[in-house]
Amino acid sequence: MANSPSGDSMTARVVRVLETFTVDRTMQTAAEVGRRAGLPSSTAHRIVDELVAAGLLDRDDEHRVSLGMRLWELALRGSRALRLRQAALPHMERVQATVREHTQLAVLEQDSALFLERLSHPDAGANITRVAGRLPLHASSSGLVLLAHADPELQERVLTRRLAAVSPETTTDAAALRRRMAEIRAAGFVVAPGSIEAVSTGVAVPVRDGDGAVIAALSVVLPREASPDVAIAALLQAARSIRSDLTSH
Amino acid sequence: MANSPSGDSMTARVVRVLETFTVDRTMQTAAEVGRRAGLPSSTAHRIVDELVAAGLLDRDDEHRVSLGMRLWELALRGSRALRLRQAALPHMERVQATVREHTQLAVLEQDSALFLERLSHPDAGANITRVAGRLPLHASSSGLVLLAHADPELQERVLTRRLAAVSPETTTDAAALRRRMAEIRAAGFVVAPGSIEAVSTGVAVPVRDGDGAVIAALSVVLPREASPDVAIAALLQAARSIRSDLTSH
């Protein structure tokens, strides 16, 4: 239905339009959307008009469009991500109250760690870029936990790619990563100093559902020299509580 | 482009598909989606296939589909709602720590109060149904604040409709609501006992941007007999802090 000469579906073109909006680019004209989405101008204008009519985009007085609240509502209202995030939130607040650093919840999505939530200590700077942001599986502490518990096919796909170094200390050797993943499964947590930034240490644990399947990673970011003991204990307790709440509600 | 015989656009049909997912219905077959969206079976299957291919829907082993994390990511990543919500979150946590009841952030969307965030006290029951949920403008404390500061055209549209009673104490008389809105603008907050549920009192204040425009309402839900004084002070302080953070970042 409505396939373009290049063969992509109308739905794919709508997605390409939505993809042009980012943290740093929340307002665009239809012409900018079209250029960034690689769509003919008439197509871009038509899709933008339809998205505005449906409430998924908002248009201001200067004809710039932005993602609408209606899109946010549709994406969240029936989402299993919302259920996980709401179950996790009170327990993340407890971790944050104990550890007093950034506390994060991530899931595996398209071979990345996608961050569903990030709590910052009230006196820490706001960090709006990270919710709905991604980090590589092999570099972030959350990603390492998700990768260690992913299905073998996904692990092979990730490990046989070239693994980019996010920092000089990122493990990029596939054999070393395989050993690391076995250690993470055995220990039940990971401590990853410097693998994203030299000044910080990520600490992450798996979050399991009632069946024992790993559905998310819960993590904190500590100053590099801080002991991870308190954070590990707080994260493990929180992960158990989230599992319990997901099972009982 | 791709308009159906009934004249709705392809984008409108995609939206109708997404609208069939709700808090209580997160997994459906393509046939169920088609029936609920009022689309011919072949159209529903094609749109569902395209949404799965684009990652906006996930399909499980039993051919049921659910909203995908990719949709959540696209809806949030470039969203001004995310920026507001992240700016508000640390200050909502402070309100919650002081008041120890549910704390909520709502925006005006399509003549309703749409709830962007809800924090619950760690020991309070999880309440997953309310984030991305809506309440009527004339009944909820958040809605009354948003309505009191809405543009006159929207106020007229809402006030000239039949106003439904959510509880026996909901104000449904337009003249009484007009007086209430003037009081809310003068006071800078609202205390709304019993207008949603007999056992509780909503307390809400406006959240303003750097230009002074009201962009959201911040609220708490108290037990009916509790004094609102502490909550009002905490909410007003939080609203000032959010405005300051939105302006400075």
Short mmCIF file of C-alpha atoms in Angstrom, two decimals:
data_model
loop_
_atom_site.label_atom_id
_atom_site.label_comp_id
_atom_site.label_asym_id
_atom_site.label_seq_id
_atom_site.Cartn_x
_atom_site.Cartn_y
_atom_site.Cartn_z
CA MET A 1 0.00 0.00 0.00
CA ALA A 2 1.28 3.39 -0.98
CA ASN A 3 4.80 2.19 -1.57
CA SER A 4 7.07 4.82 -3.04
CA PRO A 5 9.22 4.23 -6.12
CA SER A 6 12.06 3.36 -3.73
CA GLY A 7 9.87 0.64 -2.24
CA ASP A 8 9.60 1.82 1.34
CA SER A 9 6.15 1.70 2.86
CA MET A 10 4.13 4.72 3.93
CA THR A 11 4.65 3.60 7.54
CA ALA A 12 8.42 3.53 6.99
CA ARG A 13 8.27 7.08 5.67
CA VAL A 14 6.26 8.23 8.70
CA VAL A 15 8.96 6.67 10.89
CA ARG A 16 11.67 8.46 8.91
CA VAL A 17 9.85 11.75 9.56
CA LEU A 18 9.62 11.03 13.31
CA GLU A 19 13.31 10.02 13.39
CA THR A 20 14.41 13.50 12.33
CA PHE A 21 13.43 14.82 15.78
CA THR A 22 16.17 14.52 18.40
CA VAL A 23 17.11 15.91 21.80
CA ASP A 24 18.95 18.74 20.07
CA ARG A 25 16.37 19.25 17.33
CA THR A 26 12.86 19.47 18.72
CA MET A 27 11.47 22.10 16.25
CA GLN A 28 11.75 21.93 12.45
CA THR A 29 10.04 23.22 9.34
CA ALA A 30 8.45 20.69 6.99
CA ALA A 31 11.20 21.46 4.46
CA GLU A 32 13.89 20.62 7.03
CA VAL A 33 12.07 17.42 7.95
CA GLY A 34 11.93 16.40 4.29
CA ARG A 35 15.62 17.09 3.70
CA ARG A 36 16.69 15.20 6.83
CA ALA A 37 14.33 12.30 6.12
CA GLY A 38 15.47 12.08 2.50
CA LEU A 39 11.93 12.54 1.22
CA PRO A 40 10.67 14.59 -1.73
CA SER A 41 9.36 17.96 -0.52
CA SER A 42 5.75 17.25 -1.53
CA THR A 43 5.80 13.91 0.29
CA ALA A 44 7.32 15.46 3.41
CA HIS A 45 4.76 18.27 3.46
CA ARG A 46 1.90 15.80 3.06
CA ILE A 47 3.10 13.48 5.82
CA VAL A 48 3.75 16.43 8.14
CA ASP A 49 0.24 17.78 7.42
CA GLU A 50 -1.27 14.37 8.17
CA LEU A 51 0.73 14.01 11.38
CA VAL A 52 -0.36 17.50 12.49
CA ALA A 53 -3.99 16.63 11.70
CA ALA A 54 -3.64 13.45 13.79
CA GLY A 55 -2.09 15.39 16.69
CA LEU A 56 1.20 13.50 16.52
CA LEU A 57 3.02 16.69 15.56
CA ASP A 58 2.29 20.20 16.85
CA ARG A 59 2.71 23.21 14.53
CA ASP A 60 3.48 26.69 15.90
CA ASP A 61 2.69 30.13 14.52
CA GLU A 62 5.92 30.09 12.50
CA HIS A 63 5.03 26.81 10.79
CA ARG A 64 7.64 24.84 12.70
CA VAL A 65 6.57 21.41 13.90
CA SER A 66 7.49 19.47 17.02
CA LEU A 67 6.57 16.07 18.45
CA GLY A 68 3.11 16.30 20.00
CA MET A 69 1.93 15.20 23.41
CA ARG A 70 -0.53 12.91 21.63
CA LEU A 71 2.39 10.86 20.25
CA TRP A 72 3.87 10.64 23.73
CA GLU A 73 0.50 9.52 25.10
CA LEU A 74 -0.03 6.87 22.41
CA ALA A 75 3.51 5.54 22.82
CA LEU A 76 3.25 5.21 26.58
CA ARG A 77 -0.36 4.45 27.35
CA GLY A 78 -0.34 0.83 26.23
CA SER A 79 3.37 0.24 26.61
CA ARG A 80 4.95 -2.53 28.62
CA ALA A 81 7.90 -0.14 29.07
CA LEU A 82 5.62 2.08 31.17
CA ARG A 83 4.65 -0.82 33.42
CA LEU A 84 8.29 -1.78 33.99
CA ARG A 85 9.32 1.80 34.56
CA GLN A 86 6.49 2.50 37.02
CA ALA A 87 7.25 -0.70 38.93
CA ALA A 88 10.93 0.26 39.06
CA LEU A 89 10.56 3.93 39.97
CA PRO A 90 9.92 3.69 43.76
CA HIS A 91 12.81 1.24 44.10
CA MET A 92 15.07 3.44 41.99
CA GLU A 93 14.24 6.30 44.35
CA ARG A 94 15.37 4.16 47.29
CA VAL A 95 18.66 3.36 45.51
CA GLN A 96 19.15 7.02 44.80
CA ALA A 97 18.42 7.99 48.41
CA THR A 98 21.09 5.50 49.54
CA VAL A 99 23.75 5.99 46.88
CA ARG A 100 23.02 9.67 46.07
CA GLU A 101 24.24 9.38 42.46
CA HIS A 102 22.54 8.94 39.07
CA THR A 103 20.35 5.82 39.01
CA GLN A 104 19.28 4.34 35.68
CA LEU A 105 17.02 1.69 34.17
CA ALA A 106 17.86 0.27 30.73
CA VAL A 107 16.44 -2.36 28.38
CA LEU A 108 17.86 -4.20 25.40
CA GLU A 109 16.61 -2.61 22.15
CA GLN A 110 18.01 -3.12 18.67
CA ASP A 111 21.44 -4.24 19.96
CA SER A 112 21.78 -1.24 22.30
CA ALA A 113 21.06 -0.41 25.91
CA LEU A 114 18.07 1.97 25.75
CA PHE A 115 17.59 4.04 28.92
CA LEU A 116 13.99 4.14 30.14
CA GLU A 117 14.66 6.19 33.23
CA ARG A 118 17.33 8.17 34.96
CA LEU A 119 17.04 9.69 38.41
CA SER A 120 19.48 12.36 39.43
CA HIS A 121 20.18 13.48 42.95
CA PRO A 122 18.13 16.69 43.51
CA ASP A 123 21.33 18.71 43.77
CA ALA A 124 22.97 17.06 40.76
CA GLY A 125 22.67 18.80 37.41
CA ALA A 126 19.70 17.83 35.27
CA ASN A 127 20.67 15.36 32.58
CA ILE A 128 17.89 15.46 30.05
CA THR A 129 19.83 13.85 27.25
CA ARG A 130 19.88 10.36 28.65
CA VAL A 131 16.28 9.25 29.02
CA ALA A 132 15.41 7.67 25.65
CA GLY A 133 19.15 7.69 24.91
CA ARG A 134 21.28 4.67 24.07
CA LEU A 135 24.70 3.27 24.93
CA PRO A 136 26.59 0.36 23.34
CA LEU A 137 26.05 -3.04 24.94
CA HIS A 138 29.76 -3.84 25.24
CA ALA A 139 30.74 -0.53 26.87
CA SER A 140 28.12 0.51 29.45
CA SER A 141 27.59 -1.39 32.69
CA SER A 142 23.88 -1.73 31.87
CA GLY A 143 24.75 -2.95 28.39
CA LEU A 144 27.19 -5.55 29.71
CA VAL A 145 24.51 -6.99 32.00
CA LEU A 146 21.97 -7.06 29.15
CA LEU A 147 24.50 -8.62 26.77
CA ALA A 148 25.57 -11.26 29.31
CA HIS A 149 21.96 -12.43 29.56
CA ALA A 150 20.93 -11.97 25.92
CA ASP A 151 20.19 -14.89 23.65
CA PRO A 152 23.30 -16.50 22.07
CA GLU A 153 22.40 -15.31 18.57
CA LEU A 154 22.38 -11.66 19.65
CA GLN A 155 25.63 -12.14 21.60
CA GLU A 156 27.34 -13.56 18.51
CA ARG A 157 26.03 -10.76 16.32
CA VAL A 158 27.40 -8.13 18.70
CA LEU A 159 30.71 -9.87 19.43
CA THR A 160 31.58 -10.55 15.81
CA ARG A 161 31.21 -6.87 14.90
CA ARG A 162 34.01 -4.37 15.27
CA LEU A 163 33.62 -3.15 18.86
CA ALA A 164 34.17 0.58 19.16
CA ALA A 165 36.08 2.01 22.13
CA VAL A 166 33.87 4.61 23.86
CA SER A 167 36.80 5.34 26.19
CA PRO A 168 40.39 4.04 26.24
CA GLU A 169 39.28 1.49 28.87
CA THR A 170 36.33 0.01 26.94
CA THR A 171 36.83 -3.73 26.43
CA THR A 172 36.85 -4.22 22.66
CA ASP A 173 38.34 -7.73 22.47
CA ALA A 174 35.65 -10.34 21.81
CA ALA A 175 37.39 -13.11 23.79
CA ALA A 176 37.86 -10.81 26.80
CA LEU A 177 34.19 -9.78 26.55
CA ARG A 178 33.09 -13.42 26.52
CA ARG A 179 35.01 -14.03 29.76
CA ARG A 180 33.54 -10.86 31.22
CA MET A 181 30.01 -11.98 30.39
CA ALA A 182 30.55 -15.33 32.11
CA GLU A 183 31.84 -13.49 35.18
CA ILE A 184 28.79 -11.19 35.17
CA ARG A 185 26.42 -14.15 35.01
CA ALA A 186 28.28 -15.84 37.88
CA ALA A 187 28.54 -12.74 40.08
CA GLY A 188 25.06 -11.34 39.44
CA PHE A 189 26.40 -7.81 38.91
CA VAL A 190 29.07 -5.87 37.04
CA VAL A 191 31.45 -3.12 38.11
CA ALA A 192 32.78 -1.31 35.03
CA PRO A 193 35.33 1.39 35.87
CA GLY A 194 36.10 3.86 33.11
CA SER A 195 34.48 2.01 30.25
CA ILE A 196 32.34 5.02 29.31
CA GLU A 197 34.20 7.90 31.00
CA ALA A 198 37.54 7.82 32.80
CA VAL A 199 36.15 9.64 35.85
CA SER A 200 33.30 7.25 36.61
CA THR A 201 32.45 3.65 37.38
CA GLY A 202 29.22 2.04 36.25
CA VAL A 203 27.65 -0.59 38.51
CA ALA A 204 24.75 -2.64 37.15
CA VAL A 205 22.58 -5.64 38.05
CA PRO A 206 19.99 -7.59 36.05
CA VAL A 207 16.25 -7.10 36.68
CA ARG A 208 14.26 -10.31 36.19
CA ASP A 209 10.59 -11.00 35.61
CA GLY A 210 8.59 -13.67 37.41
CA ASP A 211 9.95 -16.37 35.11
CA GLY A 212 13.55 -15.41 35.84
CA ALA A 213 14.15 -13.86 32.42
CA VAL A 214 16.34 -10.74 32.44
CA ILE A 215 14.18 -7.87 31.21
CA ALA A 216 16.26 -4.84 32.20
CA ALA A 217 19.42 -3.58 33.87
CA LEU A 218 19.47 -1.30 36.89
CA SER A 219 22.60 0.79 37.33
CA VAL A 220 24.28 3.65 39.15
CA VAL A 221 27.17 5.82 38.04
CA LEU A 222 29.75 6.36 40.80
CA PRO A 223 32.81 8.58 40.98
CA ARG A 224 35.74 6.44 39.82
CA GLU A 225 37.35 6.00 43.22
CA ALA A 226 34.17 5.26 45.22
CA SER A 227 33.70 1.79 46.65
CA PRO A 228 30.90 -0.03 44.83
CA ASP A 229 29.82 -2.16 47.83
CA VAL A 230 26.88 -0.05 49.01
CA ALA A 231 25.67 0.46 45.44
CA ILE A 232 25.80 -3.27 44.62
CA ALA A 233 23.77 -4.14 47.71
CA ALA A 234 21.21 -1.38 47.02
CA LEU A 235 20.85 -2.39 43.36
CA LEU A 236 20.43 -6.10 44.14
CA GLN A 237 17.77 -5.33 46.74
CA ALA A 238 15.96 -3.01 44.30
CA ALA A 239 16.05 -5.61 41.51
CA ARG A 240 14.52 -8.20 43.86
CA SER A 241 11.79 -5.75 44.87
CA ILE A 242 10.98 -4.83 41.27
CA ARG A 243 10.68 -8.50 40.37
CA SER A 244 8.42 -9.06 43.34
CA ASP A 245 6.20 -6.08 42.42
CA LEU A 246 5.99 -7.13 38.76
CA THR A 247 4.90 -10.60 39.86
CA SER A 248 2.35 -9.55 42.46
CA HIS A 249 0.53 -6.72 40.65
CA MET B 1 -1.61 9.87 -0.81
CA ALA B 2 -3.00 6.48 -0.11
CA ASN B 3 -6.34 7.75 1.06
CA SER B 4 -8.87 5.03 1.66
CA PRO B 5 -12.39 5.10 0.17
CA SER B 6 -13.54 6.65 3.48
CA GLY B 7 -11.09 9.48 2.92
CA ASP B 8 -8.85 9.08 5.95
CA SER B 9 -5.13 9.30 5.31
CA MET B 10 -2.65 6.47 5.74
CA THR B 11 -1.24 8.37 8.71
CA ALA B 12 -4.70 8.57 10.29
CA ARG B 13 -5.05 4.81 9.88
CA VAL B 14 -1.67 4.23 11.52
CA VAL B 15 -2.85 6.39 14.42
CA ARG B 16 -6.08 4.38 14.65
CA VAL B 17 -4.00 1.22 14.91
CA LEU B 18 -1.84 2.69 17.68
CA GLU B 19 -4.95 3.93 19.52
CA THR B 20 -6.22 0.38 20.00
CA PHE B 21 -3.46 -0.24 22.58
CA THR B 22 -4.38 0.82 26.13
CA VAL B 23 -3.25 0.24 29.69
CA ASP B 24 -5.54 -2.79 29.88
CA ARG B 25 -4.83 -4.04 26.36
CA THR B 26 -1.10 -4.19 25.64
CA MET B 27 -1.12 -7.34 23.45
CA GLN B 28 -3.40 -7.99 20.47
CA THR B 29 -3.55 -10.02 17.29
CA ALA B 30 -3.64 -8.15 13.97
CA ALA B 31 -7.26 -9.28 13.55
CA GLU B 32 -8.20 -7.74 16.91
CA VAL B 33 -6.36 -4.54 16.00
CA GLY B 34 -8.29 -4.34 12.72
CA ARG B 35 -11.65 -4.91 14.38
CA ARG B 36 -11.00 -2.31 17.11
CA ALA B 37 -9.58 0.22 14.62
CA GLY B 38 -12.51 -0.29 12.25
CA LEU B 39 -10.17 -1.24 9.39
CA PRO B 40 -10.57 -3.97 6.76
CA SER B 41 -8.61 -7.07 7.75
CA SER B 42 -6.16 -6.82 4.84
CA THR B 43 -5.43 -3.17 5.64
CA ALA B 44 -4.94 -3.91 9.34
CA HIS B 45 -2.57 -6.80 8.60
CA ARG B 46 -0.55 -4.66 6.19
CA ILE B 47 -0.23 -1.72 8.59
CA VAL B 48 0.67 -4.05 11.46
CA ASP B 49 3.31 -5.75 9.28
CA GLU B 50 4.77 -2.37 8.34
CA LEU B 51 4.79 -1.19 11.96
CA VAL B 52 6.52 -4.42 13.02
CA ALA B 53 9.10 -3.97 10.23
CA ALA B 54 9.73 -0.41 11.44
CA GLY B 55 10.09 -1.58 15.06
CA LEU B 56 7.12 0.45 16.29
CA LEU B 57 5.28 -2.76 17.17
CA ASP B 58 6.81 -5.96 18.57
CA ARG B 59 5.41 -9.37 17.56
CA ASP B 60 5.71 -12.40 19.84
CA ASP B 61 5.84 -16.12 19.02
CA GLU B 62 2.04 -16.31 19.11
CA HIS B 63 1.66 -13.52 16.54
CA ARG B 64 0.37 -11.02 19.09
CA VAL B 65 1.69 -7.49 18.75
CA SER B 66 2.47 -4.87 21.37
CA LEU B 67 3.81 -1.32 21.31
CA GLY B 68 7.56 -1.43 20.75
CA MET B 69 10.33 0.29 22.65
CA ARG B 70 11.28 2.01 19.40
CA LEU B 71 7.96 3.90 19.40
CA TRP B 72 8.58 4.94 23.01
CA GLU B 73 12.08 6.11 22.04
CA LEU B 74 10.90 8.10 19.02
CA ALA B 75 8.06 9.71 20.98
CA LEU B 76 10.31 10.81 23.84
CA ARG B 77 13.69 11.51 22.32
CA GLY B 78 12.86 14.79 20.66
CA SER B 79 9.91 15.68 22.86
CA ARG B 80 9.49 18.91 24.77
CA ALA B 81 7.44 16.86 27.24
CA LEU B 82 10.63 15.00 28.16
CA ARG B 83 12.48 18.23 28.84
CA LEU B 84 9.69 19.53 31.09
CA ARG B 85 9.36 16.22 32.85
CA GLN B 86 13.11 15.87 33.47
CA ALA B 87 13.31 19.45 34.76
CA ALA B 88 10.37 18.77 37.08
CA LEU B 89 11.40 15.36 38.38
CA PRO B 90 13.99 16.35 41.05
CA HIS B 91 11.61 18.99 42.40
CA MET B 92 8.70 16.54 42.39
CA GLU B 93 10.87 14.20 44.45
CA ARG B 94 11.38 16.98 47.00
CA VAL B 95 7.62 17.61 47.18
CA GLN B 96 7.06 13.91 47.64
CA ALA B 97 9.69 13.69 50.37
CA THR B 98 7.91 16.52 52.24
CA VAL B 99 4.27 15.65 51.63
CA ARG B 100 4.65 11.85 51.34
CA GLU B 101 1.67 11.44 49.02
CA HIS B 102 1.22 11.04 45.25
CA THR B 103 2.81 13.93 43.34
CA GLN B 104 1.80 14.60 39.75
CA LEU B 105 2.70 16.73 36.72
CA ALA B 106 0.03 17.43 34.09
CA VAL B 107 -0.22 19.41 30.86
CA LEU B 108 -3.18 20.66 28.83
CA GLU B 109 -3.78 18.36 25.86
CA GLN B 110 -6.88 18.22 23.69
CA ASP B 111 -9.14 19.79 26.36
CA SER B 112 -7.95 17.37 29.08
CA ALA B 113 -5.32 17.28 31.79
CA LEU B 114 -2.75 14.75 30.52
CA PHE B 115 -0.50 13.36 33.27
CA LEU B 116 3.18 13.31 32.32
CA GLU B 117 4.46 12.00 35.62
CA ARG B 118 3.29 10.59 38.90
CA LEU B 119 5.50 9.82 41.86
CA SER B 120 4.19 7.58 44.57
CA HIS B 121 5.60 7.27 48.04
CA PRO B 122 7.87 4.16 48.07
CA ASP B 123 5.49 2.41 50.45
CA ALA B 124 2.36 3.49 48.59
CA GLY B 125 0.84 1.08 46.10
CA ALA B 126 2.11 1.36 42.55
CA ASN B 127 -0.34 3.26 40.37
CA ILE B 128 0.67 2.49 36.82
CA THR B 129 -2.58 3.54 35.23
CA ARG B 130 -2.15 7.25 35.64
CA VAL B 131 0.99 8.21 33.74
CA ALA B 132 -0.23 9.00 30.21
CA GLY B 133 -3.75 9.04 31.65
CA ARG B 134 -6.19 11.95 31.48
CA LEU B 135 -8.66 13.71 33.75
CA PRO B 136 -11.30 16.34 32.89
CA LEU B 137 -10.19 19.96 33.17
CA HIS B 138 -13.18 21.03 35.28
CA ALA B 139 -12.89 18.21 37.84
CA SER B 140 -9.25 17.57 38.71
CA SER B 141 -7.16 20.09 40.67
CA SER B 142 -4.52 20.00 37.89
CA GLY B 143 -7.21 20.52 35.28
CA LEU B 144 -8.71 23.49 37.13
CA VAL B 145 -5.30 25.19 37.23
CA LEU B 146 -4.74 24.51 33.51
CA LEU B 147 -8.25 25.68 32.62
CA ALA B 148 -7.93 28.86 34.73
CA HIS B 149 -4.85 29.83 32.72
CA ALA B 150 -5.95 28.56 29.28
CA ASP B 151 -6.78 30.89 26.44
CA PRO B 152 -10.33 32.30 26.51
CA GLU B 153 -11.40 30.35 23.43
CA LEU B 154 -10.57 27.01 25.06
CA GLN B 155 -12.25 28.10 28.32
CA GLU B 156 -15.45 28.95 26.44
CA ARG B 157 -15.38 25.66 24.54
CA VAL B 158 -15.05 23.69 27.79
CA LEU B 159 -17.53 25.76 29.82
CA THR B 160 -20.29 25.72 27.20
CA ARG B 161 -20.24 21.91 27.04
CA ARG B 162 -22.20 19.72 29.40
CA LEU B 163 -19.84 19.28 32.35
CA ALA B 164 -19.89 15.73 33.68
CA ALA B 165 -19.79 15.06 37.43
CA VAL B 166 -16.83 12.77 38.17
CA SER B 167 -17.95 12.71 41.81
CA PRO B 168 -21.02 14.21 43.55
CA GLU B 169 -18.84 17.18 44.54
CA THR B 170 -17.51 18.04 41.07
CA THR B 171 -18.45 21.61 40.13
CA THR B 172 -20.55 21.30 36.97
CA ASP B 173 -22.12 24.76 36.89
CA ALA B 174 -20.40 27.02 34.35
CA ALA B 175 -20.95 30.24 36.31
CA ALA B 176 -19.56 28.67 39.49
CA LEU B 177 -16.57 27.38 37.50
CA ARG B 178 -15.90 30.85 36.12
CA ARG B 179 -15.77 32.26 39.66
CA ARG B 180 -13.54 29.38 40.72
CA MET B 181 -11.11 30.08 37.86
CA ALA B 182 -10.85 33.76 38.87
CA GLU B 183 -10.12 32.67 42.46
CA ILE B 184 -7.44 30.25 41.26
CA ARG B 185 -5.72 32.95 39.22
CA ALA B 186 -5.83 35.33 42.21
CA ALA B 187 -4.64 32.78 44.79
CA GLY B 188 -1.99 31.04 42.65
CA PHE B 189 -3.17 27.57 43.72
CA VAL B 190 -6.30 25.46 44.05
CA VAL B 191 -7.53 23.15 46.81
CA ALA B 192 -10.20 20.82 45.41
CA PRO B 193 -11.72 18.52 48.03
CA GLY B 194 -13.71 15.58 46.75
CA SER B 195 -14.03 16.69 43.15
CA ILE B 196 -12.55 13.41 41.86
CA GLU B 197 -12.99 11.09 44.85
CA ALA B 198 -14.82 11.76 48.11
CA VAL B 199 -11.88 10.53 50.21
CA SER B 200 -9.23 12.84 48.76
CA THR B 201 -8.34 16.47 48.17
CA GLY B 202 -6.35 17.59 45.14
CA VAL B 203 -3.99 20.53 45.58
CA ALA B 204 -2.42 22.07 42.45
CA VAL B 205 -0.31 25.04 41.37
CA PRO B 206 0.64 26.37 37.92
CA VAL B 207 4.14 25.77 36.50
CA ARG B 208 5.34 28.67 34.35
CA ASP B 209 8.06 28.99 31.72
CA GLY B 210 10.55 31.84 31.53
CA ASP B 211 7.99 34.08 29.83
CA GLY B 212 5.43 33.53 32.60
CA ALA B 213 3.14 31.35 30.47
CA VAL B 214 1.53 28.45 32.35
CA ILE B 215 2.86 25.24 30.78
CA ALA B 216 1.84 22.63 33.35
CA ALA B 217 0.20 21.96 36.69
CA LEU B 218 1.94 20.37 39.65
CA SER B 219 -0.30 18.63 42.16
CA VAL B 220 -0.54 16.33 45.15
CA VAL B 221 -3.42 14.15 46.28
CA LEU B 222 -4.03 14.38 50.05
CA PRO B 223 -6.37 12.45 52.32
CA ARG B 224 -9.59 14.46 52.52
CA GLU B 225 -9.10 15.70 56.08
CA ALA B 226 -5.42 16.66 55.82
CA SER B 227 -4.45 20.32 55.99
CA PRO B 228 -3.20 21.53 52.59
CA ASP B 229 -0.82 24.17 53.99
CA VAL B 230 2.42 22.19 53.79
CA ALA B 231 1.51 20.85 50.35
CA ILE B 232 0.73 24.33 48.96
CA ALA B 233 4.06 25.70 50.18
CA ALA B 234 6.00 22.71 48.81
CA LEU B 235 4.24 22.90 45.42
CA LEU B 236 4.77 26.66 45.05
CA GLN B 237 8.47 26.28 45.86
CA ALA B 238 8.81 23.39 43.40
CA ALA B 239 7.04 25.34 40.62
CA ARG B 240 9.43 28.27 41.14
CA SER B 241 12.43 25.91 41.00
CA ILE B 242 11.21 24.21 37.83
CA ARG B 243 10.74 27.58 36.15
CA SER B 244 14.21 28.61 37.21
CA ASP B 245 15.74 25.36 35.89
CA LEU B 246 13.87 25.60 32.59
CA THR B 247 15.16 29.14 32.14
CA SER B 248 18.77 28.50 33.09
CA HIS B 249 19.47 25.24 31.23
#
